[in-house]
Structures are given as C-alpha cells and as structure tokens.
Coordinates of C-alpha atoms in Angstrom, one line a residue:
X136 CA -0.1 -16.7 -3.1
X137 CA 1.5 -17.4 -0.1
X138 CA 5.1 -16.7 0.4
X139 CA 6.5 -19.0 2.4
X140 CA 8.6 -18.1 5.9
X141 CA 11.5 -19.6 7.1
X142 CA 13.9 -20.3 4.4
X143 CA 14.8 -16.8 2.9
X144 CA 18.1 -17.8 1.2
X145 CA 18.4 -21.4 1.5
X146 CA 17.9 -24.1 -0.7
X147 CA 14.6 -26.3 -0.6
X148 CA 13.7 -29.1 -2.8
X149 CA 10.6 -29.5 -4.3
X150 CA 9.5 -33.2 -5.8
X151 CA 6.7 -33.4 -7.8
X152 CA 5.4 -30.7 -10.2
X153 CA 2.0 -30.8 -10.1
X154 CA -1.0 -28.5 -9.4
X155 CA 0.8 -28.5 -5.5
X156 CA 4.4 -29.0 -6.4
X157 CA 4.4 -25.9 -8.5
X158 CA 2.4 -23.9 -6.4
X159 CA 5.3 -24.6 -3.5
X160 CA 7.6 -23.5 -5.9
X161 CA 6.2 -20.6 -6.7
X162 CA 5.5 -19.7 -2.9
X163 CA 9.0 -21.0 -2.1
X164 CA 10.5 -18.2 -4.5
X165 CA 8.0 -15.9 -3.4
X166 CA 9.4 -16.0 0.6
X167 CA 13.2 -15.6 -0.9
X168 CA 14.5 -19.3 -0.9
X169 CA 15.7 -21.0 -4.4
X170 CA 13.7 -24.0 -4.8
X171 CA 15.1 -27.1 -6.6
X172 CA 12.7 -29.0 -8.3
X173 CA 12.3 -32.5 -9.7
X174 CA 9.4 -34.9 -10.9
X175 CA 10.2 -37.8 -12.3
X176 CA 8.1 -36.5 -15.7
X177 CA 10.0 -35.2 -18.2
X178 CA 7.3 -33.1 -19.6
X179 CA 6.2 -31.6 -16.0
X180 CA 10.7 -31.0 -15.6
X181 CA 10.6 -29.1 -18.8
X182 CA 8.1 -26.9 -18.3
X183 CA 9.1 -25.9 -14.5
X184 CA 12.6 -25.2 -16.6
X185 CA 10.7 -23.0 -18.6
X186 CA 9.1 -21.1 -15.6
X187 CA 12.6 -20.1 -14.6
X188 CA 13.0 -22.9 -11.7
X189 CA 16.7 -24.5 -11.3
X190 CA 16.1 -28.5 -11.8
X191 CA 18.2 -31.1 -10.5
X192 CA 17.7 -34.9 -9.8
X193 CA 16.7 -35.4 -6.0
X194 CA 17.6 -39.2 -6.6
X195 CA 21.3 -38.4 -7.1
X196 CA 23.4 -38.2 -4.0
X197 CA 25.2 -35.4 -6.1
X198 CA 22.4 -32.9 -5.7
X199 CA 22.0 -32.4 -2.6
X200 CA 25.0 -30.0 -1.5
X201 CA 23.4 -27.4 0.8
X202 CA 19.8 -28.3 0.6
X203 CA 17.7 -27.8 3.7
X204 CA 14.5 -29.5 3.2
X205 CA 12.5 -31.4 0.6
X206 CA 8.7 -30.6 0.1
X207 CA 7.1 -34.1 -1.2
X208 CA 3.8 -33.6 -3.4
X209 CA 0.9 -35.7 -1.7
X210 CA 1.0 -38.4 -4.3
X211 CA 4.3 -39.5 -4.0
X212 CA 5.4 -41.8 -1.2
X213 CA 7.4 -41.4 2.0
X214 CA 7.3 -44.5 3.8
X215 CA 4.9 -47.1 2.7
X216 CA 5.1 -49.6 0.3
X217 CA 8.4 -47.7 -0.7
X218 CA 9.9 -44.1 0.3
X219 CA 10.3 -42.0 -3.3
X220 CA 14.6 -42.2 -3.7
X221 CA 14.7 -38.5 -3.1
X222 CA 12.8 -38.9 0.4
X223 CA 15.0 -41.3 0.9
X224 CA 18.4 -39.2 0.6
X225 CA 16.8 -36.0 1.8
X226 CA 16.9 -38.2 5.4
X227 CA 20.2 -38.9 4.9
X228 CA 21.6 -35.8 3.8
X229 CA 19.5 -34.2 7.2
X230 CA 17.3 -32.2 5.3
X231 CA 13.8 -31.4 6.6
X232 CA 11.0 -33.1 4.9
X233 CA 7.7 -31.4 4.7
X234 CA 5.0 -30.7 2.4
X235 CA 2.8 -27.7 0.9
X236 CA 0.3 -28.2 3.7
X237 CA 2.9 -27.7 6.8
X238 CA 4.5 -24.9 5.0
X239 CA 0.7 -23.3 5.0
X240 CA 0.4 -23.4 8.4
X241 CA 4.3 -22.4 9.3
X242 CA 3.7 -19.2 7.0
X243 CA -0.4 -18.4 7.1
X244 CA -0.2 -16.0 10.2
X245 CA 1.9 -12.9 10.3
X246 CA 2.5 -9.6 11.9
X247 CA -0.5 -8.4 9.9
X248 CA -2.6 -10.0 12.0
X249 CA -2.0 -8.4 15.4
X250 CA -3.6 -5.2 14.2
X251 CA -6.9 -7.3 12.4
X252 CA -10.0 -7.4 14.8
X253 CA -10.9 -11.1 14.1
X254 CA -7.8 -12.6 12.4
X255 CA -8.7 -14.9 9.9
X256 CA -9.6 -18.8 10.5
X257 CA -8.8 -22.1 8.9
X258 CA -11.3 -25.0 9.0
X259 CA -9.5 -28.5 7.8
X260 CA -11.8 -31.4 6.6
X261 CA -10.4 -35.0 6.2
X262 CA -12.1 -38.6 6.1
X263 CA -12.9 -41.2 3.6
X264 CA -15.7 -40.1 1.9
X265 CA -18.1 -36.8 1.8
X266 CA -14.7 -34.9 2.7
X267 CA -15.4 -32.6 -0.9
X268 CA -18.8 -32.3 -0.3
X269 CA -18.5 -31.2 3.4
X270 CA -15.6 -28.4 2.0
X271 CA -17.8 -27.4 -0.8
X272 CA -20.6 -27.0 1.4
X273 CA -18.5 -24.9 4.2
X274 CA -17.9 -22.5 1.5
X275 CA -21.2 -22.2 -0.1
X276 CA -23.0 -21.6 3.1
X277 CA -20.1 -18.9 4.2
X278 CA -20.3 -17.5 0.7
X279 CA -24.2 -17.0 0.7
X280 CA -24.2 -15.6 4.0
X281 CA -21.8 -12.9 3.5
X282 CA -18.7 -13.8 5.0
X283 CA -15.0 -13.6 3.1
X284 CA -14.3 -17.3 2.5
X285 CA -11.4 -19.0 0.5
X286 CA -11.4 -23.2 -0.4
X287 CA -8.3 -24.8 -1.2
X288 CA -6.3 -28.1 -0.5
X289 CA -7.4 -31.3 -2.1
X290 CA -10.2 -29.6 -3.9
X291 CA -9.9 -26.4 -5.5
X292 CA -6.6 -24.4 -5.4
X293 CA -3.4 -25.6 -3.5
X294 CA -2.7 -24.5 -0.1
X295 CA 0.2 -22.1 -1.2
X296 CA -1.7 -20.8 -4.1
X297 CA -4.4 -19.2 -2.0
X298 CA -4.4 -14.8 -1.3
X299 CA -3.1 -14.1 2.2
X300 CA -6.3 -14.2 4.7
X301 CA -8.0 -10.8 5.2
X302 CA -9.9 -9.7 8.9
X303 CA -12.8 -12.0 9.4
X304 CA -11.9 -14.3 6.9
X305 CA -12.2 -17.9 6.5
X306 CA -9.9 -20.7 4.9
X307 CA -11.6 -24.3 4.3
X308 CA -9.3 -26.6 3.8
X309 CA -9.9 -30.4 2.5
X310 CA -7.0 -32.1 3.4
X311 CA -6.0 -36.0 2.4
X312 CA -4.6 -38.6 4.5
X313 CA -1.3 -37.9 2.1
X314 CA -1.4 -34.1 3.2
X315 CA -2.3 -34.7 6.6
X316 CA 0.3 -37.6 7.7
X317 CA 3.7 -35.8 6.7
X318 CA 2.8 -32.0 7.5
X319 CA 5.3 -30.7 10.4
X320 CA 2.8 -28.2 11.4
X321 CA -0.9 -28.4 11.6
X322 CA -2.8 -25.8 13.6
X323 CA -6.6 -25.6 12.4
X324 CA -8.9 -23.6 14.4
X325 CA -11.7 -26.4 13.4
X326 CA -11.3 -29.7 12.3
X327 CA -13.7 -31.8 11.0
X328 CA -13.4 -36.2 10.9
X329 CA -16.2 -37.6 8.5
X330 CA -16.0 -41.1 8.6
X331 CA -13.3 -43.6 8.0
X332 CA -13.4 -46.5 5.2
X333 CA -10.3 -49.1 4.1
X334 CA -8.6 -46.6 1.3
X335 CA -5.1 -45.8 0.5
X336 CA -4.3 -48.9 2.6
X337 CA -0.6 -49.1 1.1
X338 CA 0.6 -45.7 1.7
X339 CA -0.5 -45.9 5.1
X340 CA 0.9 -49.8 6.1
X341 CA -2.9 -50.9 6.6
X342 CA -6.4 -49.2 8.6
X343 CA -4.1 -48.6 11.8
X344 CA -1.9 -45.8 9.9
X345 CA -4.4 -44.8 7.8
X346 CA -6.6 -44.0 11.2
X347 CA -3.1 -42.6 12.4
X348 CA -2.8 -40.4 9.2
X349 CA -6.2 -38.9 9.8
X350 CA -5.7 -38.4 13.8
X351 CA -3.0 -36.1 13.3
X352 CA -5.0 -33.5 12.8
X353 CA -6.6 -33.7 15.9
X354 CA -4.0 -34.7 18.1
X355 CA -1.3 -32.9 17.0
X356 CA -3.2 -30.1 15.2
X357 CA -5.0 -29.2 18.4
X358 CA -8.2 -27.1 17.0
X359 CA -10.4 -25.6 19.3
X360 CA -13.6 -27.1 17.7
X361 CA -13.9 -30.6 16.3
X362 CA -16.8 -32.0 14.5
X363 CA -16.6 -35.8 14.4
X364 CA -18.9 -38.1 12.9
X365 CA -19.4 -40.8 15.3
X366 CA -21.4 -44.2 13.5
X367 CA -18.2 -45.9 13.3
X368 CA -15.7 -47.0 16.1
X369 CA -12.9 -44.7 14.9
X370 CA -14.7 -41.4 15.3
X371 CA -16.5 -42.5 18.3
X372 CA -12.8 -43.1 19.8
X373 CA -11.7 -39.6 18.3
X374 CA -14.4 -37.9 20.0
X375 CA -14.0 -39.8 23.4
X376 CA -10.2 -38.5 23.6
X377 CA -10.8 -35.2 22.6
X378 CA -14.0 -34.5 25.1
X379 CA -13.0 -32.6 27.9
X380 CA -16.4 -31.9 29.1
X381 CA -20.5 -32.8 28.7
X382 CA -21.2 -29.2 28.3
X383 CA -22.1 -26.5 26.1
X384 CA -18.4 -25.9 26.1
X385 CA -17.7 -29.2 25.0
X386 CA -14.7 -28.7 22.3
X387 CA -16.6 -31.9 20.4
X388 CA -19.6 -31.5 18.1
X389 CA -20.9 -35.1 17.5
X390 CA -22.5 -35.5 14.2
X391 CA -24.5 -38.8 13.1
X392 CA -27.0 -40.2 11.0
X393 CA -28.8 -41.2 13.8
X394 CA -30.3 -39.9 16.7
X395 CA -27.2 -38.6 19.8
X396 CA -28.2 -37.9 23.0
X397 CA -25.9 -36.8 26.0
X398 CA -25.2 -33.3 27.6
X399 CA -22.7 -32.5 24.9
X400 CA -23.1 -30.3 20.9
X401 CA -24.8 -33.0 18.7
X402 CA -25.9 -32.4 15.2
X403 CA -27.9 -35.5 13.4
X404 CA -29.9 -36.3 10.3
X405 CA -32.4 -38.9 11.0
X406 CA -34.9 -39.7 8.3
X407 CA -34.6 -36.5 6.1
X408 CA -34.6 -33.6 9.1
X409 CA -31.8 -32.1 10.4
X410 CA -31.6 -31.7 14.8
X411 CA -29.3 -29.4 16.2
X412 CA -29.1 -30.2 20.4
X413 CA -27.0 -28.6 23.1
X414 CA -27.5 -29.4 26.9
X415 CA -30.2 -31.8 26.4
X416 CA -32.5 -29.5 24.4
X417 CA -33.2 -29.3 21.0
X418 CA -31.8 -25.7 19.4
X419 CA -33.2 -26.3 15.5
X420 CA -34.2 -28.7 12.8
X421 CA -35.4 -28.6 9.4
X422 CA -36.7 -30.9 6.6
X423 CA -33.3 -32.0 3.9
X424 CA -35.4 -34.7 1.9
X425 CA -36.4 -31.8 -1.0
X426 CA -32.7 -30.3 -1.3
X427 CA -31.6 -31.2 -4.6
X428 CA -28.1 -31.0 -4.1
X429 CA -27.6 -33.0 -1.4
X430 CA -29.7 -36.4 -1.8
X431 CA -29.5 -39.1 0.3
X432 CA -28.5 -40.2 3.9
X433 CA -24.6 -39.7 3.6
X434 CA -25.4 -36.1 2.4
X435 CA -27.6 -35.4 4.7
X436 CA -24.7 -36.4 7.0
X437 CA -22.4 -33.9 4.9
X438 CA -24.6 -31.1 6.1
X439 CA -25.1 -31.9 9.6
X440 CA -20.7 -31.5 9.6
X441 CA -20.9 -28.3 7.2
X442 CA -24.2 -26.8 9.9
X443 CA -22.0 -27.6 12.7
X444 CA -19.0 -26.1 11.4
X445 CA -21.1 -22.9 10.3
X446 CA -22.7 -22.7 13.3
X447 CA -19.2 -22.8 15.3
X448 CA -18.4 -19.6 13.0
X449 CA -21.5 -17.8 15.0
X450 CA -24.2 -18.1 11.8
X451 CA -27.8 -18.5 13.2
X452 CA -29.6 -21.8 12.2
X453 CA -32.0 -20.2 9.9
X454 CA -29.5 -18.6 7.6
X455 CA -27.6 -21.9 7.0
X456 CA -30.5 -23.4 6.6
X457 CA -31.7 -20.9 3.8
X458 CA -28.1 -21.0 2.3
X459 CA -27.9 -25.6 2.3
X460 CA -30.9 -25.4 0.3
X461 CA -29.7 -23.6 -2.5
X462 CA -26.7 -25.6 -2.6
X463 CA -26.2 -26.8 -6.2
X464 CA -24.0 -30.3 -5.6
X465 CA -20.7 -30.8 -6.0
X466 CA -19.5 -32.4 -9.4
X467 CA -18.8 -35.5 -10.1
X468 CA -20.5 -36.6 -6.5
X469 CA -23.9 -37.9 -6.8
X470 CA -24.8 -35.4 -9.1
X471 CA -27.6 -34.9 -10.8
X472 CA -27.1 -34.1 -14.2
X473 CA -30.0 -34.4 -16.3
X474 CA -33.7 -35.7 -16.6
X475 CA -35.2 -37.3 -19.6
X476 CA -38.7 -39.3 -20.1
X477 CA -38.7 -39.7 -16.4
X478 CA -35.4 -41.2 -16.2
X479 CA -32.7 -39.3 -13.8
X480 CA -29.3 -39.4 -14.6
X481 CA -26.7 -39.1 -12.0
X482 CA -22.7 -38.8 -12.0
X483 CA -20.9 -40.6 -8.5
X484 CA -17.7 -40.9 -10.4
X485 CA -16.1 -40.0 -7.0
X486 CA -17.4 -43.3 -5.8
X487 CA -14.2 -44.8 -6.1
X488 CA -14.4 -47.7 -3.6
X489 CA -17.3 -49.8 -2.3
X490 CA -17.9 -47.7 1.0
X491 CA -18.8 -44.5 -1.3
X492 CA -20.7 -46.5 -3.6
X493 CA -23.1 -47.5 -0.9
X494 CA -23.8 -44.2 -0.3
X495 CA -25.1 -43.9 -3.7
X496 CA -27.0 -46.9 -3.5
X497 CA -28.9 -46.4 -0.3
X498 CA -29.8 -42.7 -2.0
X499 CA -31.8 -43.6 -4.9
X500 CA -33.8 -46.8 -6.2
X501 CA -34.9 -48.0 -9.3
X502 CA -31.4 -48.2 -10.3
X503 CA -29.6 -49.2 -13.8
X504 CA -25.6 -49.2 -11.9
X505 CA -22.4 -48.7 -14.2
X506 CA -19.9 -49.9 -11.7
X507 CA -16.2 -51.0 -12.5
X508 CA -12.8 -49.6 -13.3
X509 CA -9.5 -50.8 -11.6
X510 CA -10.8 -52.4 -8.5
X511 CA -10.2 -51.9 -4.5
X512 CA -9.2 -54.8 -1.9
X513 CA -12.8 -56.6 -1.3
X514 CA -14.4 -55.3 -4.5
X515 CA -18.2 -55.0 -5.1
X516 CA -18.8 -57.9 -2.7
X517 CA -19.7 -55.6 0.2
X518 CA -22.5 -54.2 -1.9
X519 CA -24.7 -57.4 -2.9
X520 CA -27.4 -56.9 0.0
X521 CA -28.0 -53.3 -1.8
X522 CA -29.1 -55.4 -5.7
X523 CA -32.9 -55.2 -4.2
X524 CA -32.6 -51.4 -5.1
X525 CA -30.8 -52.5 -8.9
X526 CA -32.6 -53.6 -11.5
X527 CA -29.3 -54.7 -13.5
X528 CA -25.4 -53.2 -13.5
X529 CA -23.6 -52.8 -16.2
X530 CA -19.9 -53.6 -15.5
X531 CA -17.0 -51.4 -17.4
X532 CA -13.1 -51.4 -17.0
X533 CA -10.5 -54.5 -16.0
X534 CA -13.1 -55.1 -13.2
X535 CA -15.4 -56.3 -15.2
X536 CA -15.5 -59.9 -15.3
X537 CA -14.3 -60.2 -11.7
X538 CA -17.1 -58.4 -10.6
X539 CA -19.6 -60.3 -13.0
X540 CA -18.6 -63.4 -10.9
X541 CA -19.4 -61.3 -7.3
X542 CA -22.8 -61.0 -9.1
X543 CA -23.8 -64.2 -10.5
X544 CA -27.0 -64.6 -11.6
X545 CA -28.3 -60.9 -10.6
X546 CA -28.7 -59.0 -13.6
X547 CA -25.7 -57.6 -15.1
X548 CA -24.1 -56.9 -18.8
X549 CA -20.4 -57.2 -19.1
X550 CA -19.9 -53.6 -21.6
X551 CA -16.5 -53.1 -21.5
X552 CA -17.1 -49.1 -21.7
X553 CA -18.7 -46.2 -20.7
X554 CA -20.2 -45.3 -24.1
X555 CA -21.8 -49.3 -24.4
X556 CA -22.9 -49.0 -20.4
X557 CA -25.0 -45.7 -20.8
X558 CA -26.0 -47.1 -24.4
X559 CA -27.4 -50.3 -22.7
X560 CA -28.6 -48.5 -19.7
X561 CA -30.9 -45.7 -21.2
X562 CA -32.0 -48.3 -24.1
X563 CA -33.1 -50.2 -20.6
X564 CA -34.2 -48.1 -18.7
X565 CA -38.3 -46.1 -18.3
X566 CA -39.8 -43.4 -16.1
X567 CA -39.3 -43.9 -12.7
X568 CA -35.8 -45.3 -12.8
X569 CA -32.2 -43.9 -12.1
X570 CA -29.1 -44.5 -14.4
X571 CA -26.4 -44.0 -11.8
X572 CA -22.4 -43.9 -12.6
X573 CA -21.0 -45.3 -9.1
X574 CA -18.5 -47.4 -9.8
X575 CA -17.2 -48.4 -6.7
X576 CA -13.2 -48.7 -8.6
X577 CA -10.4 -46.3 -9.2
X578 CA -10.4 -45.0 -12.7
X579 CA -7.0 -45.5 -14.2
X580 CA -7.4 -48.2 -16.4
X581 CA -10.1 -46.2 -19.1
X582 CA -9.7 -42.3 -18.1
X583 CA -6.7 -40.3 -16.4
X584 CA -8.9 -39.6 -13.1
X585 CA -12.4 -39.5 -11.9
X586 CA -12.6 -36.3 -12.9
X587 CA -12.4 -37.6 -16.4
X588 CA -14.3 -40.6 -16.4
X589 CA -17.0 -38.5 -14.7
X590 CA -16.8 -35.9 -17.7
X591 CA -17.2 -38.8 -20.1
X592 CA -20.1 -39.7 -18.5
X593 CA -21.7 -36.1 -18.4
X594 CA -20.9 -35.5 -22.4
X595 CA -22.6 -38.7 -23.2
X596 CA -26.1 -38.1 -20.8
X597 CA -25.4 -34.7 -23.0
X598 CA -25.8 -36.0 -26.3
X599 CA -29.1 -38.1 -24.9
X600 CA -30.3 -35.0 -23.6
X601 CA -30.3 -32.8 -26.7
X602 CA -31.3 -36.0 -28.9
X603 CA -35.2 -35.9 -30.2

C-alpha cells in the first residue's frame, strides 16, 4: 500500500466503497488521517463498519464539521449529468475534492528516493479502446525482460493498493477518463493516448469534455515521453501541441496503423509487420500476423504503443520483440478461448460499444456474431459495411429487437440469451468459421459487468469443449 501524504490528522471523506474507495481508505489511515466513508450501498457501508472505518452520510449538511477533502470513487459523478449530493456539499463546505489517482501521484515519491540510482517510473495509459491491452502488454514485456514492474489503475489493483516503488522500478498505470478528469495531480513520466471513440458521453457533457478528460494527462500531467496514436483528428491534434521538435529528441512517439513518415519517433503496423523509424531511417520491424495473443489490426496497433513505451524504458527491439510474442491475451478482449472441429471461439466481451466491436470484426472472418446488451448512442448501425465478413448475428439483451431492425434482412436470430446465442451459433457453425462474443452494448441488463457476461460466455464454449 501506499500511505497517503498530506493529511496526517485531518479528516477526509471517502465516497464510494469499492475495489478503489476502500483501498483510499485503507491508504488514508495508513498516512495518519481518519477517513469518513460513505457509499450509498448499504451492504458495501456495513462492511467498511466492520473494517473499523467511521461512516457517516456525506449527503447530510450535518457531516461535514471539520472535513478537509472528499476522495470520489471514479464511477460516481462530479459534474455531468448530475454532481453526486456529497460532491456537491464537499464544494460548499470548501473541502478539497480529489480522487485515488491524484492522491497517488501527491504521495508516490518520497525521501527514499533521493538515495535510489534510477528512482522508479510511472507510465499512465488512457483512450477508448485497447487502453487494457496496451497496460497488460507494458507489463508483460517488462516482466519477461527482467525489469521490476507493478500494473494497477483501471485494471488490476487500485492505485493506493500498490507496494511503494523500488530503484529501477516501473508503475503502469491504465487510467479512465473518470480517474483522469478530477485528479489534482498528475505527473507521469510517460503517457500514452490510444485513440478516442464517443463513450461516457454523459459524464463528460459530450466528445469535447470527454477529449478534455483525456488531454489532462498530457497537458497538465506534463510527461517527458508521449506515445500518441494519430489515425484520428484528436491524437493528431495532441501530438501537434505536444511536439517541440522533428528530431530524435522529439518528446512525441507517433504510433499508427499506417505507414508515418517525418523526422520525428514513429512506430506503425502496416499489414501484419511492425516499423520502428527515427530520423528518417528505419531502426526495426518484425512480422505480428502469427502472434496469437494479439490478432488483428487494432492489436497490432496495441503493440506498436506498448514497443514504443518499452523502447522509451531503454529495452533493445529484439527483446520486446521476443517477449510480444509470447504474450498470452488479455481476457475478455478478443480472446481466444478454445478450438473445436475447426471452429475458433473467441471472447470480446470488452467490446462494449460499436467502435471496439469493429475491431473485432475487421480481425477475423467467417464470423457467427453475438452482439447486444444495453445499447450505446448510434448502436450497431456504424457496423453494417462490416456484415460481408458475418455469416449471421445472433442478437441477445434489451438491444435485441432494435438492433434486428439495423439489420433487416441480413441474417440474424433474435435469442434473447447467451446460452440460446452460443447454442444457435455452434449448431450453425463448420470448420473454417469463428463464433465471436462482441457485442458492441454495455452489459447491465443480463450480467453485473463484462467481466461477467464474458465468464458466461467462457463456461458455456467450456462445456462444448469437453462434450464428445
């Protein structure tokens, strides 16, 4: 854990008690200040109780005598559509409000460090999609190749719940939009913009603050290195402002999934290699189209973000190489999960809008698609040029019919359910051809996350699997 500096004997509130909530409680207590905590869960209020913390509710005007600041969990909004009450009181009481992510950074360096020879590094990873993978991937290559590496953030562990950084080590942070837009300090030593996709559109007043959200990280976190990925107008403007030079100093690495040219650090996948250029020249390449954990184009734009990152750290091109090859795939995002009869089976339950499901798509061919769930602003219609590569979808959650009407007379099946979608899909389906979960909708009207809709998924391809 990390204790958190800067409010020894004062009272902070803490709302929400989730995986990050209580891990800012715990490193709240940790750094001698008395956290007050509240979620509007019962359940999540009793068992904070129960773990010794003082509760109190943060939407009473009467509970906020001598609090100095109020760490809002990610999920729980500050401004848009509606500030959370306690947000809301915390501003006018004068409190300071924060989150678990600007605490990190106010209390991640200490007097340790002056006497360590190569104090340790964060690298923060945000955008709309591939933002796991690219994390997961940071840490596998650093992993492989030796080097003391810890993941946290939006994937993993929270922020506060990671061990104080060692000499030479290296933090890689995913970090959300949510995290991103109301931390008071962010200092990264890398940062890295994927791409950008309408998402999360309502906490962030529309694409202007949600672009906003992301920039912060850039512009006010200030990192010495940022990898952008540039085939979309946002990160093209991103890396314009934060160029200072077309050299081999340049602070930008430009990553694409198309050729870049210029004086400037460029990293690109262009049909299944790899191209690392600096000055004008190429420095290394190497052929991604056989590595099983990363298929298709939008992976192969993962890795080009996770090489240049690596190769920022001072790795040589042939050890990340070796060490993206065997990278195994991150769950839950286009994964692989089984093979049977010639059929491939593959979990994208993190395909939660129509941008990420494209990805998918464009990856394989052949494809029986289980799409639906609780739907995103334009739904599936973004997708129709992509039905060449479907031979039918099968269409699950509250989405259902609406998206049956996007896709008239293509074929489709209207299941209702995951179990009757893989049922009708593998019944359908012969060598050659993929059965792919990417269902292009938020999961909360079947399963409580796509974590868990993804799991569902994996235990039925399980029991096809071990079936004679």
């Amino acid at each position: 854990m990390i204790p958190v500096r800067g409010y020894q004997d004062r009272k902070v509130g803490v709302l929400g008690l989730g995986r990050s909530g209580m891990a800012t409680a715990h490193a709240l207590r940790a750094g001698g200040a008395e956290p007050i905590c509240w979620d509007d869960s019962p359940d999540r209020r009793a068992e904070a109780e129960a773990d010794g913390f003082a509760i109190a509710d943060l939407t009473k005007d009467a509970s906020w005598s001598g609090i100095a600041a109020l760490i809002v969990s990610p999920g729980i909004p500050h401004l848009y559509p509606t500030p959370h009450p306690a947000v809301t009181l915390a501003q006018s009481h004068g409190a300071v409000v924060d989150n678990d992510v600007g605490l990190f950074f106010r209390s991640f360096a200490t007097e340790e460090w002056d006497m360590m020879e190569n104090p340790p590094r964060v690298v923060a990873v945000t955008g709309s999609n591939g933002k796991s993978t690219v994390t997961a991937l940071i840490h596998h290559i650093l992993k492989e190749t030796g080097r003391m590496v810890q993941m946290g953030g939006n994937i993993g562990r929270g922020v506060l719940s990671l061990d104080p950084g060692e000499d030479g080590e290296v933090f890689v942070l995913e970090l959300s939009s949510y995290q991103i837009e109301l931390a008071r300090a962010l200092t990264p030593d890398i940062g890295v913009f994927t791409n950008l996709s309408p998402d999360h559109l309502d906490r962030h007043g529309g694409m202007g603050g949600y672009f906003a959200a992301k920039r912060r990280l850039f512009a006010e976190g200030g990192p010495s290195r940022a990898v952008i990925g540039v085939d979309q107008p946002e990160g093209r403007f991103l890396a314009a402002q934060l160029r200072e030079r077309e050299s081999d100093g340049d602070p930008v690495i430009r990553i694409s999934n198309g050729k870049l040219t210029g004086d400037g650090w460029h990293v690109f996948a262009r049909k299944g290699w790899l191209a690392e250029w600096r000055r004008g020249r190429q420095v290394a390449s190497f052929d991604m189209r056989d590595f099983r954990g990363l298929p298709g184009a939008h992976n192969h734009q993962n890795a080009c973000a996770a090489y240049a990152v690596c190769r920022s750290l001072g790795l040589n091109p042939r050890d990340v190489e070796a060490a993206i090859s065997r990278f195994p795939g991150l769950r839950h995002r286009c994964q692989i999960v089984g093979e049977k009869n010639g059929v491939r089976f593959v979990n994208d339950s993190k395909a939660t809008n129509a941008d990420a499901a494209e990805q998918a798509l464009r990856a394989f061919s052949n494809i029986h698609w289980i799409a639906g769930g609780v739907a995103k602003e334009g739904g599936i219609a973004p997708l129709l040029p992509l039905l060449d590569r479907v031979k039918k979808t099968y269409l699950i959650g509250e989405a259902a019919e609406a998206f049956a009407a996007t896709l008239r007379d293509t074929p489709h099946e209207i299941c209702g359910t995951m179990v009757a979608a893989v049922d009708a899909a593998q019944k359908a389906a012969i060598p050659g051809d993929v059965i792919l979960l990417a269902p292009a909708c938020a999961s909360f009207d079947q399963f409580t996350s796509f974590e868990a809709r993804g799991e569902a998924f994996e235990a039925l391809v399980a029991n096809i699997l071990a079936a004679k």
